[in-house]
Amino acid sequence: MSGADHRATIVDVAERAGVSRQTVSRAMNDMPGISAATRERVLRAAQELSYRPSRFGRGLVEQGPITVGLVVEDLSNSYFAELGAAVVRACAPHGWNVVLAEAVHAPDPDAVAADLARRVDALVGYGVLTAALRGAGGMPVVQLDGTPEQLADGGVVEIARQEAAAELADHLRERGVRRPVVVDLAVRGSASRSGVLAAALAPLAAGGEVPIRAVDARRGHEEALREILADGADAVIAFNDELAVRLLRALRALEVPVPERLRLVGVDGLEIASLVTPELTSLAIDIEEVAACTVELVSGMLAGTVPLSGEGAHRAVPYRLEVRAST
Amino acid sequence: MSGADHRATIVDVAERAGVSRQTVSRAMNDMPGISAATRERVLRAAQELSYRPSRFGRGLVEQGPITVGLVVEDLSNSYFAELGAAVVRACAPHGWNVVLAEAVHAPDPDAVAADLARRVDALVGYGVLTAALRGAGGMPVVQLDGTPEQLADGGVVEIARQEAAAELADHLRERGVRRPVVVDLAVRGSASRSGVLAAALAPLAAGGEVPIRAVDARRGHEEALREILADGADAVIAFNDELAVRLLRALRALEVPVPERLRLVGVDGLEIASLVTPELTSLAIDIEEVAACTVELVSGMLAGTVPLSGEGAHRAVPYRLEVRAST
DNA sequence: TTGAAAGCGCTAACAA
DNA sequence: TTGTTAGCGCTTTCAA
C-alpha cells in the first residue's frame, strides 16, 4: 500500500490525525493557536499520507498572484533566454509569477500556447500564438515581435527594423560595401526579418538585389562562407548575433580577415556580440524595453485601461544600430 | 463604472446574460450543446464585464499539471539562464509547468522561495532555499549545486568538482604551470567553488598556496590582471566562463598572449566558451544532466519512490575537463 | 438546448 | 486550543 489511488487531501489528514480540517491547516501553515502536541500529530499524519496542500484550493481562497505565461520558440537560443529573463525581471516588481514554456521540442508546438492559456492570467508569446485559444476569452494576449495585422487577435509589441536597417545601409555604404549578403536561418518566421534586411540593403547592391542565403544554425558554415566569398560578397548580415559569432569563428578558420575582407553584422545586440574579437556590429534590440512594453500592455489589459486588441494595444520598440569593430 | 471592485465571476456573467453558470461555462469553453445565439449573448456579457475565468477554480476541478518552481540567483548570468532552459526542457515531457523566479533583484531575496513554495507542487532552487519554507510541509524540494549537509532539508543535486579539478591540476602541471591564480567573483556562495579549485591546484604552486583574488563581474578586469601578471602568475582559473571570456577580452586589450604568457581556464562549459578565440578550456558541467537528475528526483518524490530528504535524495553530477586552446 | 446540484481542496471568520 | 460554518470559482454529472 505504498500510495493511495488519489492524492491525500486535508480531510484525509484530519481524519487520520483525529482533528478538524482547520487544525490541519493551522499545523501545515505554522499558524498560532495550536498546541505543539497536536501540530506534531498532524504533521506526522500528513507525512504518512504524503499529503501536499493543493495549490488550487489555496489559490482559490487566497487569490494568488497574477501568473503570466510566456511561450517562446527555443530557449537554447540566447535571444529567447535573454527575453525570458527580461520578462521575469519586469514582472517581479508587480509580484507576478511567470510560467515559461518552449514551443520547439514540444510534442505539439501549436498546442503549447493553448494549453498554457488555461492555466494563466495572461499569455505572452513569440511567434506561437494563434487566435484559436480555447477558453481564452477575455484573456490578455500579447504577441512579441508581431505585426500590426496581428492586432486583430490581441496586443502586439512590434520590433521596428526599418529605420535602423536604413541606418545600417548608410553605414555600410560609407564603408564601401557593394555586395552584401543576408545569411538566414532555416527556421520558422525568419523570412520576414531577412526580407526587411535585404530590402533595406538593396540600394547598395550592384544589381539592386541582395541575395538571401539560408544555412543551418550550427553546421556547414565554412562551406557556405566559401561560396559566399567566391561570389564576391564583401559584407554578411547574419540573421542573429549567435549565427554571426559562429560565422566569425568559421571565417577565422578560413583565415578570412574581418572586417578587411568581409564585414560582418549581427542582429539582436546580445552580450556575446561584444565579447568576441572583433566585436560585432549589431542591429541591437533593447530587450528590457520589449519586456517593459509587454508588462505595461498586460498590466493595462488586466486593469481594463488598455484594450485587448486593436491599435490601442500596439507598442513599438525600435532597433538601434551598434557599430563596432566588425564593420 | 469602468471596473468593478472585484473581478467578475462566472455568476456575474450568468446573471448579466440571463442564463445559468453552466451555460456560461459552455460558451467560454467552446463546448457543444449551446445555441449560437446564447453563446453570442454570453460572450458579449463576458466581454462587457471583462470576465476572465479563474485559473484556480478551473484547476480545482480539472486537476491541472504539476507546477515546478525554479528559483535561481540571477537570470542575466548565462549559466542560470541555461539551467532554467534545461529544467524547462526536462519538465516538458512530463507535461509539467515551470515557474521561473529570480532571487537577486527581488525586494526580499530570501522570501522568493518561500513565496513560490505556496504556489507550486515542487520547488527547485539554486543557493536560495532555506529549511524555513512556511507551508511547504511534504513538498519536494531540491537544492541545486548543494552539499550533502543540505540533505537534511530536502533533495540535493551535487555538482562534484573534486575529480575534474584534480584532472585540471594534472593538465596544468603538464603545461608547466607554476603559479596559478583563482579569480573569484564577489558574489554569494562563490567562496566554496573557488576554495575547491584553489585546494586542487595547491600542489602546483610554489609555496603550496594558490591565491584567490576577487573581482567585480564586469569591471576593473584590466587592472586586476595587471596586478596578477606583475605577481608572476602563469595561469588564471576564472570563477566561470563568462568571467573568463571577459578576462580574455581584457588580456587582448593588454596584448597579453593566451595561452603563451597566461593560460586561462573557465568553469561551466557554456557555449560561449567555444565561440571565442582562443577557445576556452573549461571545467564543464553537464547542465542537461543536472536538469535530468533534478526532474528524476522531483518525479520520484511526487510518486513517493524517492524520499524527500536524506541520502536517498542525493544525486551527483561530475564536472568534466574540456581542454581547448586557452591552455 | 438549458438548468440544478454536487463537489473539487482550502482558509478566514466565528463559535465553542 | 479546537471545531464549525461558509464560502472561494469552476466544471462535471444528471435531470428537465
Coordinates of C-alpha atoms in Angstrom, one line a residue, chain B residues 76-326:
Chain B
S76 CA 21.3 37.6 -16.5
N77 CA 24.0 35.1 -15.7
S78 CA 24.1 32.7 -18.7
Y79 CA 24.7 29.8 -16.5
F80 CA 21.4 30.2 -14.7
A81 CA 19.7 31.0 -18.0
E82 CA 20.9 27.8 -19.5
L83 CA 20.0 25.9 -16.4
G84 CA 16.5 27.4 -16.5
A85 CA 16.2 26.4 -20.1
A86 CA 17.3 22.9 -19.3
V87 CA 14.9 22.5 -16.5
V88 CA 12.0 23.7 -18.6
R89 CA 13.0 21.3 -21.3
A90 CA 13.3 18.4 -18.9
C91 CA 9.9 19.1 -17.4
A92 CA 8.2 19.3 -20.8
P93 CA 7.9 15.6 -21.5
H94 CA 6.1 15.2 -18.2
G95 CA 3.7 17.9 -19.1
W96 CA 4.9 20.0 -16.1
N97 CA 4.8 23.7 -16.0
V98 CA 7.8 25.7 -14.7
V99 CA 7.5 28.9 -12.8
L100 CA 10.8 30.8 -13.0
A101 CA 11.8 33.2 -10.3
E102 CA 15.0 35.2 -9.7
A103 CA 16.3 36.0 -6.3
V104 CA 18.7 38.8 -6.9
H105 CA 16.7 42.0 -7.9
A106 CA 13.9 40.8 -5.6
P107 CA 12.9 43.1 -2.8
D108 CA 13.5 40.3 -0.3
P109 CA 15.6 37.5 -1.9
D110 CA 15.1 35.1 0.9
A111 CA 11.3 35.4 0.6
V112 CA 11.2 34.5 -3.1
A113 CA 11.5 30.7 -2.5
A114 CA 9.1 30.8 0.5
D115 CA 6.6 32.8 -1.6
L116 CA 6.8 30.5 -4.5
A117 CA 6.5 27.4 -2.3
R118 CA 2.9 28.2 -1.7
R119 CA 2.1 28.3 -5.4
V120 CA 3.8 25.2 -6.8
D121 CA 3.9 21.5 -6.3
A122 CA 7.7 21.3 -6.0
L123 CA 10.5 23.7 -5.5
V124 CA 13.9 23.6 -7.1
G125 CA 16.5 26.1 -6.3
Y126 CA 20.0 27.4 -6.5
G127 CA 21.5 28.6 -3.4
V128 CA 18.4 30.2 -2.2
L129 CA 16.5 27.6 -0.2
T130 CA 16.3 27.5 3.5
A131 CA 14.7 25.0 5.6
A132 CA 12.2 27.6 6.6
L133 CA 9.6 27.3 3.9
R134 CA 6.3 28.0 5.6
G135 CA 3.6 25.7 4.4
A136 CA 6.0 23.6 2.4
G137 CA 5.4 20.5 4.5
G138 CA 5.8 17.5 2.4
M139 CA 6.7 19.4 -0.7
P140 CA 9.5 18.1 -2.8
V141 CA 12.4 20.5 -2.5
V142 CA 15.6 20.1 -4.5
Q143 CA 18.7 22.1 -3.9
L144 CA 20.9 22.5 -6.9
D145 CA 24.6 22.6 -6.5
G146 CA 24.0 21.7 -2.9
T147 CA 26.2 19.9 -0.4
P148 CA 25.5 16.6 1.4
E149 CA 24.8 18.6 4.6
Q150 CA 21.8 20.1 2.9
L151 CA 20.2 16.7 2.5
A152 CA 18.7 17.3 5.9
D153 CA 16.4 19.8 4.3
G154 CA 15.5 18.1 1.1
G155 CA 16.9 16.6 -2.1
V156 CA 20.3 17.7 -3.3
V157 CA 21.9 17.6 -6.8
E158 CA 25.5 17.9 -6.0
I159 CA 28.0 19.1 -8.6
A160 CA 31.1 17.2 -7.9
R161 CA 34.2 19.2 -8.7
Q162 CA 37.0 17.3 -6.9
E163 CA 37.8 14.8 -9.6
A164 CA 37.8 17.2 -12.6
A165 CA 39.7 19.8 -10.5
A166 CA 42.4 17.2 -9.9
E167 CA 42.5 16.5 -13.6
L168 CA 42.8 20.2 -14.3
A169 CA 45.8 20.3 -11.9
D170 CA 47.5 17.5 -13.8
H171 CA 46.8 19.1 -17.1
L172 CA 48.2 22.4 -16.0
R173 CA 51.2 20.7 -14.5
E174 CA 52.0 19.1 -17.8
R175 CA 51.8 22.6 -19.3
G176 CA 54.4 23.8 -16.9
V177 CA 52.2 26.0 -14.8
R178 CA 53.8 27.0 -11.5
R179 CA 51.8 30.0 -10.3
P180 CA 48.1 29.6 -10.8
V181 CA 45.6 32.2 -9.5
V182 CA 41.9 31.7 -8.9
V183 CA 39.9 34.7 -9.9
D184 CA 36.7 34.8 -7.9
L185 CA 33.5 36.9 -8.1
A186 CA 32.4 38.7 -5.1
V187 CA 29.0 37.0 -5.1
R188 CA 27.2 35.0 -2.5
G189 CA 28.2 31.3 -2.5
S190 CA 31.2 31.7 -4.7
A191 CA 33.7 31.0 -1.9
S192 CA 33.2 27.3 -1.8
R193 CA 33.8 26.7 -5.5
S194 CA 36.9 28.9 -5.5
G195 CA 38.1 27.1 -2.4
V196 CA 37.9 23.7 -4.0
L197 CA 39.7 25.0 -7.1
A198 CA 42.5 26.6 -5.1
A199 CA 42.9 23.5 -3.0
A200 CA 43.1 21.2 -6.0
L201 CA 45.7 23.4 -7.6
A202 CA 47.8 23.9 -4.5
P203 CA 50.3 21.1 -5.3
L204 CA 51.3 23.1 -8.4
A205 CA 52.1 26.3 -6.6
A206 CA 55.5 27.2 -5.4
G207 CA 54.5 27.9 -1.9
G208 CA 51.8 25.3 -1.8
E209 CA 49.2 28.0 -1.8
V210 CA 47.1 29.3 -4.6
P211 CA 46.0 32.9 -4.3
I212 CA 42.3 33.7 -4.7
R213 CA 41.5 37.1 -6.0
A214 CA 38.0 38.6 -6.1
V215 CA 36.9 40.9 -8.9
D216 CA 33.8 42.6 -9.9
A217 CA 31.8 40.7 -12.5
R218 CA 32.0 43.4 -15.2
R219 CA 34.6 46.0 -14.2
G220 CA 38.2 46.5 -13.3
H221 CA 39.5 43.4 -15.1
E222 CA 42.4 45.0 -16.7
E223 CA 43.7 46.5 -13.6
A224 CA 43.3 43.2 -11.7
L225 CA 45.1 41.3 -14.5
R226 CA 47.9 43.8 -14.5
E227 CA 48.5 43.1 -10.8
I228 CA 48.1 39.3 -11.3
L229 CA 50.7 39.4 -14.1
A230 CA 53.0 41.5 -12.0
D231 CA 52.8 38.9 -9.3
G232 CA 54.2 36.4 -11.9
A233 CA 51.1 34.3 -12.4
D234 CA 51.2 32.0 -15.3
A235 CA 47.6 30.7 -15.2
V236 CA 44.2 32.1 -14.3
I237 CA 41.3 29.9 -13.3
A238 CA 38.2 32.1 -13.6
F239 CA 35.1 31.6 -11.4
N240 CA 33.0 30.9 -14.5
D241 CA 33.1 31.0 -18.3
E242 CA 31.5 34.4 -18.5
L243 CA 34.2 35.9 -16.4
A244 CA 36.8 34.0 -18.3
V245 CA 35.6 35.5 -21.6
R246 CA 35.7 38.9 -20.1
L247 CA 39.2 38.3 -18.8
L248 CA 40.2 37.1 -22.2
R249 CA 39.0 40.3 -23.7
A250 CA 40.9 42.3 -21.2
L251 CA 44.0 40.3 -21.9
R252 CA 43.7 41.1 -25.5
A253 CA 43.5 44.8 -24.7
L254 CA 46.6 44.4 -22.6
E255 CA 48.2 42.5 -25.5
V256 CA 49.0 39.5 -23.3
P257 CA 49.1 36.4 -25.5
V258 CA 46.9 33.5 -24.3
P259 CA 48.0 30.8 -23.7
E260 CA 51.6 31.7 -24.3
R261 CA 52.0 34.2 -21.5
L262 CA 49.0 33.3 -19.4
R263 CA 46.8 30.2 -19.5
L264 CA 43.2 30.7 -18.9
V265 CA 40.5 28.3 -17.6
G266 CA 36.8 28.9 -17.2
V267 CA 34.2 27.0 -15.3
D268 CA 30.7 25.9 -16.5
G269 CA 31.2 24.8 -20.0
L270 CA 28.8 27.2 -21.6
E271 CA 28.5 27.5 -25.3
I272 CA 30.3 30.8 -25.3
A273 CA 33.5 29.2 -24.2
S274 CA 33.9 27.5 -27.5
L275 CA 32.9 30.6 -29.5
V276 CA 35.8 32.8 -28.6
T277 CA 39.4 32.9 -29.7
P278 CA 41.3 31.1 -28.4
E279 CA 38.6 28.6 -27.4
L280 CA 38.5 28.3 -23.6
T281 CA 39.5 25.3 -21.6
S282 CA 36.7 24.8 -19.1
L283 CA 35.6 22.7 -16.2
A284 CA 32.3 21.9 -17.9
I285 CA 29.2 20.8 -16.2
D286 CA 26.6 18.9 -18.0
I287 CA 23.6 21.1 -17.4
E288 CA 21.2 18.8 -19.2
E289 CA 22.3 16.1 -16.8
V290 CA 21.7 18.3 -13.8
A291 CA 18.3 19.1 -15.1
A292 CA 17.6 15.4 -15.7
C293 CA 18.6 14.4 -12.2
T294 CA 16.5 17.2 -10.8
V295 CA 13.4 16.1 -12.6
E296 CA 14.1 12.5 -11.7
L297 CA 14.3 13.5 -8.0
V298 CA 11.2 15.6 -8.1
S299 CA 9.3 12.9 -10.1
G300 CA 10.3 10.3 -7.6
M301 CA 9.4 12.5 -4.6
L302 CA 6.0 13.2 -6.0
A303 CA 5.4 9.5 -6.7
G304 CA 6.7 8.5 -3.3
T305 CA 9.5 6.4 -4.6
V306 CA 12.2 8.9 -3.5
P307 CA 12.4 10.2 0.0
L308 CA 12.0 13.9 0.5
S309 CA 15.4 14.2 2.2
G310 CA 18.4 12.2 3.2
E311 CA 20.8 10.1 1.3
G312 CA 18.1 8.6 -0.9
A313 CA 17.5 12.1 -2.3
H314 CA 21.1 12.7 -3.2
R315 CA 22.4 12.8 -6.8
A316 CA 25.8 13.8 -8.0
V317 CA 26.9 15.1 -11.4
P318 CA 30.6 15.3 -12.1
Y319 CA 32.4 18.1 -13.8
R320 CA 34.3 17.2 -16.9
L321 CA 37.5 18.8 -18.0
E322 CA 37.3 20.2 -21.5
V323 CA 40.7 21.0 -22.8
R324 CA 40.8 23.6 -25.5
A325 CA 43.2 26.2 -26.9
S326 CA 43.4 28.6 -24.0

